[in-house]
JSON list of C-alpha atoms in Angstrom, two decimals:
[
{"chain": "A", "resi": 5, "resn": "MET", "atom": "CA", "xyz": [22.73, 137.63, 120.31]},
{"chain": "A", "resi": 6, "resn": "PRO", "atom": "CA", "xyz": [26.24, 136.76, 121.56]},
{"chain": "A", "resi": 7, "resn": "THR", "atom": "CA", "xyz": [29.21, 138.49, 120.03]},
{"chain": "A", "resi": 8, "resn": "PRO", "atom": "CA", "xyz": [32.70, 137.04, 119.43]},
{"chain": "A", "resi": 9, "resn": "TRP", "atom": "CA", "xyz": [33.90, 139.06, 122.42]},
{"chain": "A", "resi": 10, "resn": "ASP", "atom": "CA", "xyz": [31.53, 137.35, 124.86]},
{"chain": "A", "resi": 11, "resn": "HIS", "atom": "CA", "xyz": [32.91, 134.56, 126.95]},
{"chain": "A", "resi": 12, "resn": "ILE", "atom": "CA", "xyz": [31.44, 131.85, 129.11]},
{"chain": "A", "resi": 13, "resn": "ASP", "atom": "CA", "xyz": [32.61, 131.54, 132.68]},
{"chain": "A", "resi": 14, "resn": "HIS", "atom": "CA", "xyz": [33.15, 127.95, 133.72]},
{"chain": "A", "resi": 15, "resn": "ASP", "atom": "CA", "xyz": [32.75, 126.74, 137.26]},
{"chain": "A", "resi": 16, "resn": "PRO", "atom": "CA", "xyz": [36.14, 125.21, 138.18]},
{"chain": "A", "resi": 17, "resn": "THR", "atom": "CA", "xyz": [34.49, 122.96, 140.76]},
{"chain": "A", "resi": 18, "resn": "SER", "atom": "CA", "xyz": [32.55, 121.19, 138.02]},
{"chain": "A", "resi": 19, "resn": "ILE", "atom": "CA", "xyz": [35.70, 119.97, 136.33]},
{"chain": "A", "resi": 20, "resn": "THR", "atom": "CA", "xyz": [36.86, 116.61, 137.59]},
{"chain": "A", "resi": 21, "resn": "ALA", "atom": "CA", "xyz": [40.52, 116.75, 138.52]},
{"chain": "A", "resi": 22, "resn": "GLU", "atom": "CA", "xyz": [42.38, 113.77, 137.13]},
{"chain": "A", "resi": 23, "resn": "GLN", "atom": "CA", "xyz": [45.80, 112.84, 138.43]},
{"chain": "A", "resi": 24, "resn": "ARG", "atom": "CA", "xyz": [48.30, 113.13, 135.63]},
{"chain": "A", "resi": 25, "resn": "PRO", "atom": "CA", "xyz": [51.03, 110.55, 134.99]},
{"chain": "A", "resi": 26, "resn": "THR", "atom": "CA", "xyz": [54.18, 111.14, 137.02]},
{"chain": "A", "resi": 27, "resn": "ILE", "atom": "CA", "xyz": [56.15, 107.95, 136.33]},
{"chain": "A", "resi": 28, "resn": "ARG", "atom": "CA", "xyz": [57.54, 106.82, 133.00]},
{"chain": "A", "resi": 29, "resn": "MET", "atom": "CA", "xyz": [59.14, 103.59, 131.87]},
{"chain": "A", "resi": 30, "resn": "ARG", "atom": "CA", "xyz": [62.58, 103.77, 130.30]},
{"chain": "A", "resi": 31, "resn": "HIS", "atom": "CA", "xyz": [64.51, 101.22, 128.24]},
{"chain": "A", "resi": 32, "resn": "MET", "atom": "CA", "xyz": [68.27, 100.87, 128.43]},
{"chain": "A", "resi": 33, "resn": "SER", "atom": "CA", "xyz": [69.89, 98.65, 125.82]},
{"chain": "A", "resi": 34, "resn": "MET", "atom": "CA", "xyz": [73.39, 97.44, 126.71]},
{"chain": "A", "resi": 35, "resn": "SER", "atom": "CA", "xyz": [75.87, 95.44, 124.64]},
{"chain": "A", "resi": 36, "resn": "CYS", "atom": "CA", "xyz": [78.91, 93.40, 125.62]},
{"chain": "A", "resi": 37, "resn": "GLY", "atom": "CA", "xyz": [81.08, 95.91, 123.75]},
{"chain": "A", "resi": 38, "resn": "GLY", "atom": "CA", "xyz": [80.23, 98.58, 126.32]},
{"chain": "A", "resi": 39, "resn": "GLY", "atom": "CA", "xyz": [77.72, 100.62, 124.36]},
{"chain": "A", "resi": 40, "resn": "PHE", "atom": "CA", "xyz": [74.34, 101.56, 125.75]},
{"chain": "A", "resi": 41, "resn": "ALA", "atom": "CA", "xyz": [71.34, 103.74, 125.02]},
{"chain": "A", "resi": 42, "resn": "ASP", "atom": "CA", "xyz": [68.72, 104.88, 127.52]},
{"chain": "A", "resi": 43, "resn": "ARG", "atom": "CA", "xyz": [65.45, 106.24, 126.15]},
{"chain": "A", "resi": 44, "resn": "PRO", "atom": "CA", "xyz": [61.79, 106.53, 127.20]},
{"chain": "A", "resi": 45, "resn": "THR", "atom": "CA", "xyz": [59.40, 103.80, 126.07]},
{"chain": "A", "resi": 46, "resn": "GLY", "atom": "CA", "xyz": [56.43, 106.13, 125.77]},
{"chain": "A", "resi": 47, "resn": "ARG", "atom": "CA", "xyz": [54.57, 104.45, 128.64]},
{"chain": "A", "resi": 48, "resn": "ALA", "atom": "CA", "xyz": [53.54, 106.62, 131.59]},
{"chain": "A", "resi": 49, "resn": "PHE", "atom": "CA", "xyz": [51.81, 105.69, 134.84]},
{"chain": "A", "resi": 50, "resn": "ARG", "atom": "CA", "xyz": [49.95, 107.40, 137.67]},
{"chain": "A", "resi": 51, "resn": "SER", "atom": "CA", "xyz": [51.11, 105.02, 140.41]},
{"chain": "A", "resi": 52, "resn": "VAL", "atom": "CA", "xyz": [54.17, 102.93, 141.20]},
{"chain": "A", "resi": 53, "resn": "ASP", "atom": "CA", "xyz": [51.92, 99.87, 141.60]},
{"chain": "A", "resi": 54, "resn": "ASP", "atom": "CA", "xyz": [50.64, 100.17, 138.02]},
{"chain": "A", "resi": 55, "resn": "ALA", "atom": "CA", "xyz": [54.17, 100.75, 136.74]},
{"chain": "A", "resi": 56, "resn": "ASN", "atom": "CA", "xyz": [55.55, 97.76, 138.65]},
{"chain": "A", "resi": 57, "resn": "MET", "atom": "CA", "xyz": [52.72, 95.57, 137.31]},
{"chain": "A", "resi": 58, "resn": "ALA", "atom": "CA", "xyz": [53.70, 96.57, 133.76]},
{"chain": "A", "resi": 59, "resn": "LEU", "atom": "CA", "xyz": [57.31, 95.57, 134.53]},
{"chain": "A", "resi": 60, "resn": "ILE", "atom": "CA", "xyz": [56.15, 92.21, 135.92]},
{"chain": "A", "resi": 61, "resn": "GLU", "atom": "CA", "xyz": [54.11, 91.57, 132.76]},
{"chain": "A", "resi": 62, "resn": "LEU", "atom": "CA", "xyz": [57.14, 92.53, 130.65]},
{"chain": "A", "resi": 63, "resn": "ALA", "atom": "CA", "xyz": [59.32, 90.06, 132.57]},
{"chain": "A", "resi": 64, "resn": "MET", "atom": "CA", "xyz": [56.76, 87.27, 132.15]},
{"chain": "A", "resi": 65, "resn": "ASN", "atom": "CA", "xyz": [56.38, 87.94, 128.42]},
{"chain": "A", "resi": 66, "resn": "ASN", "atom": "CA", "xyz": [60.15, 87.66, 127.92]},
{"chain": "A", "resi": 67, "resn": "ASP", "atom": "CA", "xyz": [60.85, 84.61, 130.09]},
{"chain": "A", "resi": 68, "resn": "HIS", "atom": "CA", "xyz": [62.10, 82.82, 126.95]},
{"chain": "A", "resi": 69, "resn": "ALA", "atom": "CA", "xyz": [65.19, 85.06, 126.82]},
{"chain": "A", "resi": 70, "resn": "MET", "atom": "CA", "xyz": [68.43, 83.16, 126.26]},
{"chain": "A", "resi": 71, "resn": "GLY", "atom": "CA", "xyz": [70.22, 84.45, 129.35]},
{"chain": "A", "resi": 72, "resn": "GLY", "atom": "CA", "xyz": [67.19, 84.77, 131.61]},
{"chain": "A", "resi": 73, "resn": "VAL", "atom": "CA", "xyz": [65.16, 87.56, 133.14]},
{"chain": "A", "resi": 74, "resn": "LEU", "atom": "CA", "xyz": [65.86, 89.36, 136.40]},
{"chain": "A", "resi": 75, "resn": "LEU", "atom": "CA", "xyz": [63.09, 91.25, 138.22]},
{"chain": "A", "resi": 76, "resn": "GLU", "atom": "CA", "xyz": [64.07, 92.98, 141.45]},
{"chain": "A", "resi": 77, "resn": "PRO", "atom": "CA", "xyz": [63.68, 96.21, 143.44]},
{"chain": "A", "resi": 78, "resn": "ASP", "atom": "CA", "xyz": [65.63, 99.03, 141.80]},
{"chain": "A", "resi": 79, "resn": "PRO", "atom": "CA", "xyz": [68.01, 100.65, 144.30]},
{"chain": "A", "resi": 80, "resn": "LEU", "atom": "CA", "xyz": [68.94, 103.41, 141.83]},
{"chain": "A", "resi": 81, "resn": "SER", "atom": "CA", "xyz": [65.42, 104.59, 140.97]},
{"chain": "A", "resi": 82, "resn": "LEU", "atom": "CA", "xyz": [64.10, 108.00, 141.96]},
{"chain": "A", "resi": 83, "resn": "VAL", "atom": "CA", "xyz": [60.67, 106.36, 142.32]},
{"chain": "A", "resi": 84, "resn": "THR", "atom": "CA", "xyz": [60.19, 104.88, 145.79]},
{"chain": "A", "resi": 85, "resn": "GLY", "atom": "CA", "xyz": [59.30, 101.19, 145.65]},
{"chain": "A", "resi": 86, "resn": "ALA", "atom": "CA", "xyz": [60.15, 100.80, 141.96]},
{"chain": "A", "resi": 87, "resn": "TYR", "atom": "CA", "xyz": [61.29, 97.55, 140.33]},
{"chain": "A", "resi": 88, "resn": "HIS", "atom": "CA", "xyz": [63.48, 97.07, 137.30]},
{"chain": "A", "resi": 89, "resn": "VAL", "atom": "CA", "xyz": [63.71, 94.24, 134.78]},
{"chain": "A", "resi": 90, "resn": "ILE", "atom": "CA", "xyz": [66.89, 93.06, 133.09]},
{"chain": "A", "resi": 91, "resn": "ILE", "atom": "CA", "xyz": [66.48, 90.73, 130.11]},
{"chain": "A", "resi": 92, "resn": "HIS", "atom": "CA", "xyz": [69.65, 88.96, 128.95]},
{"chain": "A", "resi": 93, "resn": "TRP", "atom": "CA", "xyz": [69.66, 88.07, 125.26]},
{"chain": "A", "resi": 94, "resn": "GLY", "atom": "CA", "xyz": [73.23, 86.81, 125.00]},
{"chain": "A", "resi": 95, "resn": "ALA", "atom": "CA", "xyz": [75.46, 89.55, 123.60]},
{"chain": "A", "resi": 96, "resn": "THR", "atom": "CA", "xyz": [72.98, 92.27, 124.59]},
{"chain": "A", "resi": 97, "resn": "SER", "atom": "CA", "xyz": [70.82, 93.02, 127.61]},
{"chain": "A", "resi": 98, "resn": "ASP", "atom": "CA", "xyz": [67.75, 95.19, 127.97]},
{"chain": "A", "resi": 99, "resn": "ARG", "atom": "CA", "xyz": [67.00, 97.00, 131.22]},
{"chain": "A", "resi": 100, "resn": "TYR", "atom": "CA", "xyz": [63.56, 98.47, 131.81]},
{"chain": "A", "resi": 101, "resn": "HIS", "atom": "CA", "xyz": [63.32, 100.87, 134.74]},
{"chain": "A", "resi": 102, "resn": "LEU", "atom": "CA", "xyz": [61.13, 103.64, 136.13]},
{"chain": "A", "resi": 103, "resn": "ASP", "atom": "CA", "xyz": [61.88, 107.33, 136.22]},
{"chain": "A", "resi": 104, "resn": "THR", "atom": "CA", "xyz": [60.02, 110.48, 137.17]},
{"chain": "A", "resi": 105, "resn": "ILE", "atom": "CA", "xyz": [58.48, 112.68, 134.52]},
{"chain": "A", "resi": 106, "resn": "ASP", "atom": "CA", "xyz": [60.06, 116.14, 134.45]},
{"chain": "A", "resi": 107, "resn": "TYR", "atom": "CA", "xyz": [56.83, 118.04, 135.06]},
{"chain": "A", "resi": 108, "resn": "ALA", "atom": "CA", "xyz": [55.80, 115.99, 138.13]},
{"chain": "A", "resi": 109, "resn": "LEU", "atom": "CA", "xyz": [55.36, 118.08, 141.23]},
{"chain": "A", "resi": 110, "resn": "PRO", "atom": "CA", "xyz": [57.13, 116.88, 144.40]},
{"chain": "A", "resi": 111, "resn": "GLY", "atom": "CA", "xyz": [53.86, 115.93, 146.10]},
{"chain": "A", "resi": 112, "resn": "GLU", "atom": "CA", "xyz": [52.72, 113.81, 143.14]},
{"chain": "A", "resi": 113, "resn": "LEU", "atom": "CA", "xyz": [55.32, 111.11, 143.65]}
]
């Protein structure tokens, strides 16, 4: 009969290693008065291609914006090959961009 002090050894090779998310989407809200806020959206991705596809979908879903939508490569991003989306709503603009997650290891990007 097993006791509470017994333990089961698990074979680490039987556990499937899943790549964890290393890229997150951020939202920066900017107003004509000069104020802005930059915060995470809660969306995380495992590849820059998946993240860029989400940004493209975001741009397409907001193509009705009053001042237009701009989708282009992001020269300021820490993520190689990342896009960013700027949506102009008149007096305010929303910028969605990609950033690295703090716990990402250098080889995971």
